[in-house]
Coordinates of C-alpha atoms in Angstrom, one line a residue:
M10 CA 0.0 -0.2 0.1
N11 CA 1.3 3.4 -1.1
K12 CA -0.3 7.0 -0.7
T13 CA 0.9 9.9 -2.6
A14 CA -1.9 12.9 -3.7
C15 CA -3.5 14.4 -6.2
P16 CA -2.1 16.5 -8.7
L17 CA -5.1 18.4 -10.4
D18 CA -5.6 22.0 -9.8
C19 CA -9.0 22.3 -7.1
Y20 CA -9.6 22.7 -2.9
D21 CA -9.9 19.1 -2.7
A22 CA -6.5 18.4 -2.8
C23 CA -7.3 14.2 -2.6
E24 CA -5.0 12.6 -0.5
I25 CA -4.7 8.7 -2.2
I26 CA -3.7 4.9 -1.4
Y27 CA -2.2 3.3 -5.4
E28 CA -2.7 -0.6 -4.5
D29 CA -3.3 -3.2 -6.9
D30 CA -3.2 -0.2 -9.8
K31 CA -6.0 1.4 -8.1
I32 CA -6.8 5.2 -7.1
T33 CA -8.6 4.7 -2.9
A34 CA -9.1 7.6 -1.4
K35 CA -7.3 7.7 2.0
K36 CA -9.8 7.7 5.1
E37 CA -7.8 9.3 7.3
G38 CA -7.1 14.0 6.9
H39 CA -9.7 16.2 4.9
T40 CA -10.5 13.3 2.0
Q41 CA -12.8 11.6 4.3
G42 CA -12.0 7.8 2.5
F43 CA -13.9 9.4 -0.5
L44 CA -12.3 11.3 -3.8
C45 CA -13.8 13.9 -5.7
P46 CA -15.6 13.5 -9.3
H47 CA -12.5 14.0 -11.3
L48 CA -10.0 12.0 -9.8
N49 CA -12.5 9.7 -9.4
H50 CA -11.8 8.9 -12.9
Y51 CA -8.4 10.0 -13.7
E52 CA -7.2 7.6 -14.6
G53 CA -9.6 6.5 -18.1
F54 CA -8.3 9.3 -20.2
E55 CA -6.0 8.9 -22.9
E56 CA -2.7 10.5 -22.5
I57 CA 0.0 11.9 -25.4
Q58 CA 2.4 8.6 -25.1
K59 CA 4.7 10.0 -27.9
P60 CA 6.7 13.1 -29.0
R61 CA 5.5 14.7 -32.1
F62 CA 7.5 17.6 -34.1
N63 CA 5.5 19.3 -37.0
G64 CA 3.5 16.3 -37.1
C65 CA 5.3 13.2 -37.0
E66 CA 6.0 10.8 -33.5
I67 CA 9.7 11.9 -33.2
S68 CA 11.7 10.0 -30.0
M69 CA 12.2 11.3 -26.2
D70 CA 15.8 11.8 -27.2
E71 CA 15.1 13.7 -30.8
A72 CA 12.3 15.4 -28.9
L73 CA 15.3 17.4 -26.3
L74 CA 17.6 18.0 -28.3
K75 CA 15.5 20.1 -31.1
L76 CA 14.3 21.8 -27.8
K77 CA 17.9 22.4 -27.1
E78 CA 18.0 23.4 -30.6
I79 CA 15.4 26.3 -30.5
I80 CA 16.1 27.7 -27.4
Q81 CA 19.4 28.0 -28.3
N82 CA 18.5 29.6 -31.7
S83 CA 15.9 32.1 -29.7
E84 CA 17.1 36.0 -28.7
K85 CA 16.9 34.8 -25.4
S86 CA 14.2 37.9 -25.0
K87 CA 12.0 36.4 -27.8
I88 CA 11.0 32.6 -25.4
L89 CA 7.9 33.3 -23.7
H90 CA 7.1 30.1 -20.7
Y91 CA 4.0 30.5 -20.6
K92 CA 3.1 27.9 -17.3
S93 CA -0.4 27.5 -15.8
A94 CA -1.3 28.5 -12.5
G95 CA -2.9 26.2 -11.2
N96 CA -1.8 24.6 -6.8
F97 CA -0.5 22.1 -8.5
A98 CA 3.1 19.9 -6.9
L99 CA 5.4 22.2 -6.2
L100 CA 8.2 20.7 -8.3
Q101 CA 6.1 21.7 -11.3
G102 CA 8.0 25.3 -10.6
V103 CA 11.9 23.8 -11.9
V104 CA 10.4 24.0 -15.0
G105 CA 10.5 28.0 -14.6
H106 CA 13.8 28.3 -12.6
F107 CA 15.3 26.9 -15.7
F108 CA 13.4 29.2 -17.8
A109 CA 14.3 32.0 -15.3
S110 CA 17.7 31.4 -15.4
H111 CA 17.9 31.7 -18.8
G112 CA 17.1 34.8 -18.9
A113 CA 13.6 33.8 -20.8
I114 CA 10.2 35.7 -19.9
L115 CA 7.7 34.7 -17.3
T116 CA 3.8 35.0 -17.0
D117 CA 2.8 37.0 -13.9
G118 CA -1.5 37.3 -13.5
S119 CA -4.6 35.0 -12.9
L120 CA -6.8 33.8 -15.0
C121 CA -8.6 32.1 -11.6
D122 CA -9.0 34.2 -8.4
G123 CA -5.8 36.7 -8.5
A124 CA -9.3 39.9 -8.1
G125 CA -11.0 38.5 -4.7
E126 CA -7.1 37.2 -3.6
A127 CA -6.7 41.1 -4.2
G128 CA -9.7 42.5 -2.5
I129 CA -8.8 39.9 0.8
V130 CA -5.6 41.7 0.7
E131 CA -6.7 45.1 0.0
G132 CA -8.9 44.4 3.3
R133 CA -6.7 42.1 5.5
G134 CA -4.1 42.4 4.8
S135 CA -3.1 39.0 3.5
N136 CA -4.9 36.2 2.3
K137 CA -5.0 33.1 5.1
N138 CA -7.9 30.8 4.8
M139 CA -10.3 30.0 6.8
P140 CA -9.1 26.0 7.8
L141 CA -11.2 23.2 7.6
S142 CA -11.6 22.8 10.7
Q143 CA -13.0 25.8 11.3
I144 CA -15.8 25.8 9.3
A145 CA -16.4 21.9 10.6
K146 CA -17.5 23.8 14.0
S147 CA -19.4 27.0 13.0
D148 CA -23.0 26.7 12.9
V149 CA -24.4 28.5 9.6
V150 CA -22.1 28.2 6.9
I151 CA -23.4 30.6 3.3
L152 CA -22.3 29.0 0.3
W153 CA -21.5 32.5 -1.1
G154 CA -21.6 31.3 -5.3
R155 CA -19.8 28.5 -4.4
N156 CA -21.2 24.6 -5.6
P157 CA -19.7 22.5 -3.4
H158 CA -21.4 19.7 -5.3
T159 CA -19.0 20.4 -7.8
T160 CA -15.7 22.1 -7.1
S161 CA -15.0 21.2 -3.4
S162 CA -16.9 18.1 -2.3
H163 CA -14.8 17.6 0.4
L164 CA -17.3 19.9 1.6
L165 CA -19.4 18.2 1.4
P166 CA -19.7 16.0 5.1
L167 CA -18.9 18.8 7.0
L168 CA -21.8 20.9 6.2
K169 CA -24.2 18.3 7.8
D170 CA -26.5 19.3 11.1
K171 CA -25.9 23.2 9.5
K172 CA -27.6 25.8 9.2
I173 CA -27.7 26.6 5.2
I174 CA -27.7 29.6 3.3
V175 CA -27.1 29.9 -0.4
I176 CA -26.6 32.6 -2.5
D177 CA -26.0 31.8 -6.0
P178 CA -27.8 32.5 -9.7
V179 CA -28.2 29.4 -10.8
K180 CA -30.4 26.6 -7.9
T181 CA -27.6 24.1 -7.7
Q182 CA -28.0 21.1 -5.6
A183 CA -27.0 22.5 -2.1
A184 CA -29.3 25.1 -2.9
K185 CA -32.4 23.1 -3.7
T186 CA -31.5 21.8 0.3
A187 CA -30.5 25.1 1.8
D188 CA -32.6 25.9 4.5
L189 CA -32.2 29.6 2.4
H190 CA -31.9 29.8 -1.2
V191 CA -31.0 33.8 -2.0
Q192 CA -31.1 33.4 -5.5
I193 CA -29.7 36.7 -7.0
K194 CA -28.6 38.0 -10.2
P195 CA -25.7 38.6 -11.5
R196 CA -23.1 41.0 -10.7
G197 CA -25.3 41.7 -7.6
D198 CA -22.7 40.0 -4.6
L199 CA -20.9 43.4 -3.6
E200 CA -24.3 45.1 -3.6
L201 CA -26.1 42.7 -1.0
A202 CA -22.7 42.8 0.7
I203 CA -22.9 46.3 1.0
L204 CA -27.0 45.7 1.9
L205 CA -26.4 43.0 4.8
S206 CA -24.2 45.6 6.7
R207 CA -26.2 48.5 6.4
F208 CA -29.3 46.2 7.6
L209 CA -27.0 44.7 10.4
H210 CA -25.4 48.6 11.4
I211 CA -30.0 49.4 11.3
E212 CA -30.6 47.0 14.0
H213 CA -27.8 47.0 16.2
G214 CA -26.8 43.1 14.7
H215 CA -22.8 44.2 14.5
D216 CA -20.0 42.9 17.2
E217 CA -19.2 47.1 18.2
E218 CA -16.8 45.5 20.8
Y219 CA -15.0 44.3 17.7
L220 CA -14.9 46.8 15.6
K221 CA -13.9 49.7 17.9
K222 CA -10.8 47.2 18.2
Y223 CA -9.6 45.7 15.0
A224 CA -12.4 48.0 12.3
S225 CA -12.4 51.8 14.3
E226 CA -13.1 53.0 10.7
Y227 CA -16.6 51.4 10.8
E228 CA -18.8 54.5 11.2
D229 CA -17.7 55.2 7.8
F230 CA -18.2 52.5 5.8
Y231 CA -22.1 52.4 7.1
E232 CA -21.1 56.4 5.7
L233 CA -20.4 53.9 2.6
T234 CA -23.5 51.7 3.0
Q235 CA -26.2 54.9 3.3
T236 CA -25.8 55.9 -0.1
I237 CA -26.8 53.0 -1.6
R238 CA -30.6 53.1 -2.0
I239 CA -32.7 50.0 -0.2
K240 CA -35.6 49.6 -3.0
A241 CA -34.1 50.7 -5.6
T242 CA -30.8 48.9 -5.6
L243 CA -33.1 45.4 -4.5
D244 CA -34.9 45.7 -7.4
K245 CA -32.0 45.9 -9.6
I246 CA -30.4 42.8 -7.5
D247 CA -34.0 41.2 -7.3
V248 CA -33.4 40.4 -3.4
T249 CA -36.0 41.2 -0.8
L250 CA -36.2 43.0 2.1
G251 CA -37.6 39.6 4.0
E252 CA -33.9 37.8 2.3
I253 CA -32.2 40.5 3.9
G254 CA -34.3 40.2 7.3
D255 CA -34.0 36.4 7.1
I256 CA -30.4 35.8 6.4
L257 CA -29.8 38.8 9.2
A258 CA -31.8 36.2 11.5
M259 CA -29.9 33.6 10.6
V260 CA -26.4 34.5 11.8
K261 CA -27.3 36.0 14.4
D262 CA -25.1 35.4 17.6
K263 CA -23.5 32.3 15.8
K264 CA -20.5 30.9 14.5
V265 CA -20.6 31.7 10.7
A266 CA -18.6 30.6 7.8
I267 CA -18.4 32.4 4.8
V268 CA -17.5 29.7 1.9
C269 CA -16.9 32.3 -1.5
G270 CA -16.5 30.5 -5.0
V271 CA -14.5 32.2 -8.0
G272 CA -17.5 32.4 -10.2
I273 CA -18.5 36.1 -8.0
Q274 CA -15.2 37.6 -8.9
K275 CA -14.6 37.0 -12.8
Y276 CA -15.7 41.1 -13.1
R277 CA -13.7 44.3 -13.2
D278 CA -14.2 44.8 -10.2
G279 CA -13.6 41.3 -8.3
A280 CA -12.0 43.1 -5.4
D281 CA -14.8 45.3 -4.3
V282 CA -16.4 42.2 -4.3
M283 CA -15.0 40.3 -1.9
R284 CA -14.1 43.4 0.3
S285 CA -17.1 43.9 0.6
I286 CA -18.1 40.2 1.7
D287 CA -15.1 40.5 3.8
A288 CA -16.8 44.0 5.1
F289 CA -20.8 42.3 6.6
A290 CA -18.5 39.3 8.2
V291 CA -16.1 42.0 10.3
N292 CA -19.0 43.8 11.5
L293 CA -20.1 40.7 12.4
G294 CA -16.9 40.1 14.3
L295 CA -16.1 36.9 12.1
F296 CA -12.8 37.1 11.7
G297 CA -9.2 35.3 14.8
K298 CA -12.9 33.8 16.5
E299 CA -13.6 29.3 16.4
G300 CA -15.4 28.5 13.6
C301 CA -16.6 31.6 11.9
G302 CA -14.6 33.7 9.2
V303 CA -14.1 33.7 5.2
A304 CA -12.9 30.9 3.3
Y305 CA -11.5 31.8 -0.4
L306 CA -8.7 30.7 -2.2
G307 CA -6.2 30.6 0.2
N308 CA -1.9 31.5 -0.5
S309 CA -1.1 27.5 -0.7
S310 CA 3.0 29.6 -0.4
E311 CA 2.2 31.2 2.7
G312 CA 5.1 30.1 4.5
I313 CA 7.1 28.8 1.7
S314 CA 10.0 30.0 0.3
S315 CA 11.1 28.8 -3.5
P316 CA 14.4 26.9 -3.8
F317 CA 13.7 27.8 -7.3
N318 CA 15.4 31.3 -9.4
T319 CA 11.9 33.0 -9.9
K320 CA 13.3 37.1 -11.3
A321 CA 12.8 37.0 -14.6
K322 CA 10.8 39.9 -16.7
R323 CA 7.3 38.9 -16.6
V324 CA 4.1 39.7 -19.0
S325 CA 0.1 39.3 -17.8
K326 CA -0.7 35.7 -19.0
V327 CA -4.2 37.1 -19.5
D328 CA -3.1 39.4 -22.1
T329 CA -0.5 38.3 -23.5
K330 CA 0.9 39.1 -27.0
F331 CA 2.5 36.0 -28.0
S332 CA 3.5 37.6 -31.3
D333 CA 6.3 39.5 -29.5
F334 CA 8.3 36.1 -29.2
E335 CA 10.0 33.4 -31.1
S336 CA 9.7 30.6 -29.0
V337 CA 6.8 30.0 -26.4
F338 CA 7.2 26.5 -24.6
V339 CA 3.6 26.4 -22.5
Q340 CA 3.5 24.2 -19.7
G341 CA 0.6 22.4 -18.6
A342 CA -2.2 24.6 -19.8
N343 CA -3.8 25.0 -22.7
P344 CA -3.7 28.9 -23.8
L345 CA -6.3 28.7 -26.8
S346 CA -8.9 27.3 -25.3
Q347 CA -8.8 28.3 -21.1
M348 CA -7.6 32.6 -21.5
P349 CA -10.4 35.4 -22.6
N350 CA -10.6 36.1 -26.4
S351 CA -9.4 32.7 -28.1
T352 CA -9.7 34.3 -31.5
R353 CA -7.2 37.4 -30.5
V354 CA -5.2 34.4 -28.8
K355 CA -5.0 32.5 -31.7
E356 CA -4.2 35.1 -34.1
E357 CA -1.2 36.2 -32.1
L358 CA 0.0 32.4 -31.5
S359 CA -0.1 31.4 -35.1
K360 CA 3.1 34.5 -35.5
V361 CA 5.2 31.8 -33.1
K362 CA 7.6 30.2 -35.0
N363 CA 7.7 28.2 -32.0
L364 CA 5.0 26.2 -30.8
I365 CA 5.7 24.1 -28.1
Y366 CA 3.3 21.9 -25.4
F367 CA 4.7 21.0 -23.2
G368 CA 1.7 19.0 -21.6
L369 CA -0.9 15.5 -20.8
Y370 CA -3.4 16.1 -22.6
E371 CA -4.7 16.8 -26.7
N372 CA -5.6 20.0 -26.7
E373 CA -6.1 22.8 -29.1
T374 CA -2.6 23.9 -27.9
S375 CA -1.7 20.1 -28.6
E376 CA -2.7 19.7 -31.9
A377 CA -1.2 23.7 -33.0
A378 CA 2.0 23.9 -31.5
S379 CA 5.0 22.5 -33.9
L380 CA 6.9 20.6 -31.1
V381 CA 4.5 18.3 -28.8
I382 CA 6.8 16.7 -25.5
P383 CA 4.8 14.2 -23.6
A384 CA 4.6 14.8 -20.0
K385 CA 4.1 11.8 -17.2
N386 CA 1.2 12.2 -14.8
F387 CA 1.8 12.0 -10.5
L388 CA 2.1 7.9 -10.4
Y389 CA 5.9 8.4 -12.4
K390 CA 7.3 10.9 -10.7
N391 CA 7.9 11.8 -7.1
D392 CA 6.5 15.2 -6.1
I393 CA 5.1 17.0 -2.9
R394 CA 1.9 19.9 -3.0
T395 CA 0.6 22.0 -0.9
S396 CA -3.5 22.9 -1.1
F397 CA -5.7 27.2 -1.4
S398 CA -7.6 24.9 1.0
H399 CA -6.0 23.4 4.3
N400 CA -2.7 23.4 5.3
T401 CA -1.9 19.9 4.9
M402 CA 1.6 18.9 2.7
S403 CA 1.1 15.7 0.9
E404 CA 4.4 14.7 -0.5
M405 CA 3.3 12.7 -3.8
H406 CA 6.1 8.8 -4.1
K407 CA 6.4 7.8 -7.6
Q408 CA 4.0 4.0 -7.9
K409 CA 5.2 2.9 -10.3
D410 CA 7.5 3.5 -13.8
I411 CA 6.9 4.1 -17.3
D412 CA 8.3 4.9 -20.8
S413 CA 6.5 7.3 -22.5
G414 CA 6.8 10.9 -21.4
I415 CA 9.0 13.3 -19.0
S416 CA 9.1 14.9 -15.5
E417 CA 9.1 18.7 -15.2
Y418 CA 12.7 18.0 -13.4
E419 CA 13.8 15.5 -16.1
L420 CA 13.5 17.3 -18.0
S421 CA 14.7 20.9 -15.9
R422 CA 17.8 18.8 -15.5
Y423 CA 18.3 18.4 -18.8
L424 CA 18.5 22.1 -20.5
C425 CA 20.2 23.3 -16.8
D426 CA 22.6 20.3 -17.9
E427 CA 22.9 21.3 -21.1
F428 CA 22.9 25.1 -20.3
G429 CA 25.5 25.8 -18.4
I430 CA 22.5 26.3 -15.2
E431 CA 22.8 25.3 -11.7
I432 CA 20.5 22.5 -10.4
K433 CA 20.0 21.0 -7.1
S434 CA 19.2 17.0 -6.9
E435 CA 15.3 16.6 -7.0
D436 CA 15.4 14.9 -3.5
E437 CA 17.0 18.3 -2.3
Y438 CA 13.9 19.9 -3.9
I439 CA 12.0 18.0 -2.4
E440 CA 13.4 18.1 1.6
H441 CA 14.0 21.8 0.8
F442 CA 9.9 21.8 0.6
K443 CA 9.3 19.6 3.7
S444 CA 11.5 21.7 5.8
F445 CA 8.6 24.2 5.6
C446 CA 5.9 21.1 7.7
E447 CA 6.3 19.8 10.6
E448 CA 4.1 15.7 11.2
D449 CA 1.0 15.0 13.6
S450 CA 0.9 12.2 15.4
E451 CA -0.7 10.2 12.6
G452 CA 3.0 11.2 10.0
N453 CA 0.4 13.4 7.9
L454 CA 2.4 17.1 7.0
H455 CA 1.1 20.4 7.5
V456 CA 3.1 23.0 6.9
K457 CA 4.4 25.5 9.6
G458 CA 3.4 28.9 11.2
V459 CA -0.4 28.8 10.1
E460 CA -3.0 29.7 11.9
E461 CA -5.8 27.6 13.1
I462 CA -7.9 30.3 13.6
P463 CA -6.5 33.3 11.4
Y464 CA -5.8 36.3 12.5
K465 CA -7.0 35.9 16.6
N466 CA -5.1 39.1 17.1
G467 CA -6.0 41.5 14.5
F468 CA -5.1 41.8 10.9
D469 CA -1.9 41.5 9.0
T470 CA -2.1 45.9 8.7
D471 CA 0.0 48.7 10.0
D472 CA -1.9 49.2 11.9
D473 CA -3.8 45.6 12.7
E474 CA -7.3 47.2 11.6
F475 CA -9.0 46.2 8.9
V476 CA -9.0 48.3 6.0
F477 CA -12.5 49.2 4.8
L478 CA -13.9 50.0 1.1
D479 CA -14.6 53.8 1.0
E480 CA -15.8 54.1 -2.6
Y481 CA -17.3 51.4 -5.3
D482 CA -18.6 52.0 -8.8
A483 CA -22.5 50.3 -9.1
F484 CA -22.2 48.8 -12.2
V485 CA -26.0 49.1 -15.0
A486 CA -26.4 46.6 -16.9
D487 CA -28.3 45.7 -20.1
E488 CA -31.9 45.3 -19.5
E489 CA -31.4 43.9 -23.8
K490 CA -29.1 41.2 -22.8
L491 CA -27.9 37.9 -20.1
F492 CA -25.6 37.3 -18.9
L493 CA -22.5 35.3 -19.0
I494 CA -21.3 32.5 -16.1
T495 CA -18.9 30.6 -16.5
P496 CA -18.6 27.6 -13.3
K497 CA -17.1 24.7 -13.5
S498 CA -18.3 21.1 -14.8
S499 CA -17.8 18.0 -12.6
K500 CA -17.4 16.0 -15.4
S501 CA -14.4 18.2 -16.5
L502 CA -11.3 20.4 -14.8
N503 CA -10.9 23.7 -17.3
S504 CA -10.3 21.9 -20.8
Q505 CA -9.4 18.6 -18.8
F506 CA -11.8 15.5 -19.0
N507 CA -15.0 14.9 -20.8
R508 CA -15.3 18.8 -21.5
E509 CA -18.9 20.2 -21.3
D510 CA -20.3 21.3 -25.1
G511 CA -23.5 23.1 -24.9
V512 CA -25.1 26.1 -23.6
Y513 CA -27.5 26.3 -19.9
I514 CA -30.4 28.2 -20.4
N515 CA -34.1 28.8 -18.7
A516 CA -37.4 27.8 -21.0
S517 CA -38.3 30.8 -20.9
H518 CA -36.9 32.2 -24.0
G519 CA -39.0 30.0 -26.5
F520 CA -36.0 27.5 -27.1
N521 CA -36.0 23.4 -27.2
D522 CA -33.5 20.9 -26.1
G523 CA -31.0 20.3 -29.2
D524 CA -31.4 23.8 -30.8
L525 CA -28.7 25.0 -32.6
V526 CA -28.1 28.7 -31.4
K527 CA -25.3 31.7 -32.3
I528 CA -24.0 33.2 -28.2
K529 CA -23.2 36.5 -29.5
S530 CA -20.8 39.3 -26.7
S531 CA -19.3 42.7 -28.2
I532 CA -15.9 40.0 -28.5
G533 CA -16.6 37.6 -30.7
S534 CA -19.6 34.6 -31.0
V535 CA -19.3 31.1 -30.6
D536 CA -22.1 28.5 -31.6
L537 CA -23.8 26.2 -29.3
I538 CA -26.1 22.9 -29.1
V539 CA -29.4 24.5 -26.3
K540 CA -29.8 22.3 -23.7
I541 CA -32.9 24.1 -21.1
D542 CA -32.2 23.5 -17.6
D543 CA -34.8 26.3 -15.8
D544 CA -32.9 25.9 -12.6
L545 CA -31.2 28.9 -13.3
R546 CA -32.3 33.0 -13.6
D547 CA -34.2 34.3 -16.7
D548 CA -31.4 36.5 -17.1
C549 CA -28.9 34.6 -17.3
V550 CA -27.3 32.4 -19.9
V551 CA -24.3 28.6 -18.9
I552 CA -21.3 27.9 -20.5
Y553 CA -19.5 25.5 -17.9
S554 CA -15.1 26.6 -18.3
G555 CA -13.9 24.0 -20.6
V556 CA -16.7 24.2 -23.7
K557 CA -14.9 24.4 -26.6
G558 CA -15.5 28.1 -28.0
V559 CA -16.5 30.0 -24.6
N560 CA -13.3 32.5 -24.3
N561 CA -14.8 33.2 -28.3
L562 CA -17.6 36.0 -25.7
T563 CA -15.3 37.1 -23.1
S564 CA -12.7 40.3 -22.6
S565 CA -9.0 39.7 -22.6
L566 CA -8.9 42.8 -20.2
H567 CA -8.2 43.1 -16.5
S568 CA -9.4 43.2 -13.7
Y569 CA -9.0 46.9 -11.7
E570 CA -7.2 44.6 -9.0
G571 CA -5.1 41.5 -9.2
K572 CA -4.8 41.6 -12.2
C573 CA -6.9 39.5 -12.6
A574 CA -9.1 37.4 -15.9
I575 CA -12.7 38.9 -16.1
Y576 CA -14.6 36.1 -17.2
Q577 CA -18.1 37.1 -16.5
E578 CA -18.0 41.3 -17.5
E579 CA -18.8 40.6 -21.2
M580 CA -23.0 39.8 -21.9
V581 CA -24.3 38.6 -24.3
W582 CA -27.3 37.6 -25.7
I583 CA -28.7 34.8 -28.4
N584 CA -29.6 35.1 -32.0
T585 CA -31.5 31.1 -33.8
I586 CA -29.4 30.5 -36.4

């Protein structure tokens, strides 16, 4: 029986037992004896077996020589390393070590959670996540734009016997069994959070003692909340005064966990959305107390220093101008599908002389690449990983050998040796990461210094106090268009695995299942098959993030803070084909 851990980019970071060529869940710890939907079927997806150059299969030795030749013949400043930014295994960073040391260009920014994190850091001074152990101790859980059945199934056992409030424009599985579901209009989260703070103050439900100590400018924030016209705003976000009252009644004098999803911040003002939700939690006095707080995506690198060289000039991964580069090395990513404004990305990448794809699965980017180098999956290499929902550090032990593919470390070792760049042994890097851990009584590794109850002694700002929003811009929707929602699917992880292939809309629009329609935005369009779903509001459509062509619709602008993609900023309309 051998232990390892899931490599996928999701909240759960399942810990695994690998025995008799089968993956099963570790019973102890956060995995709780069951695997998430993605990992449960992990081995059923075909991986790239052989390298290719210009469409012809070649040996791994030939592929590495070709890669070396491309790098040698490219000006250093004309080489781009474009890497997926997910919380995968930590040794994946060794590839960036080579490219940074060589003098190539790397990327920054976020295609996921950067706007929300920026808002959290602006208010709290840091992004320390609420641990799962504290969610387990809460009385009330508010699932604000989070769909745990799809994105974080290991939360579900922790929700048992708790009062559940769901705030979501979609009637999710969790919403159907919740004590209260507020089916808010998309983009209404910021104003709802501000209204909740306002009515909390009116009803004297705010924790004045806590606020005077850790958020002394709360009266100024209350004045900001008074600038909202109550009736007009409630009509705008489609929330009733009764629902506001129900939320406040349910959280009064209770241990409350607000568990947020990334969808609420996929807009230009995404930072303000998270900051306003944090402000509501601060007014309730939730931070620094047992069973209370706000959970989002924590900083998985908290308390850990990288052993790799990361000093490099960088360009944004949101609106990368690929045509500025002669050679682009794509690691574990699919920019032709997952970057916003796919039409622009396709045009940009078509101008790149050498597009190199290094990954596990075929996708739009591997199909367009001149050189394809298959990676090894987590069963065939050693690694170690952290998580953005808990502080466990999981060792990923190699389970067996394979003749195909190459690991991140093996590829980097080859390149560093060929170009005279210093690189340590694989074991040295793993031991470096483990040095930031401590072992519990059951032999599990946990990152040192991570607070069990974050912000117990105030916030990580200059004066230990929370910094409230002092202004915000209200979004005005085009009533002739529909909101675009781009969540993750239970069948796929972005563009990996069984990708969805349609657009979900409410039956009120007059379409039928199977109709072919054109979805259009100011950026572009995509033709998709209709799937009727009356769990959606009638003013929005859902296109899952892995659907081919969905990012023809999305803008490559950044969020105002956090340098993040804004996948739901554009509104859309539907035309019959």
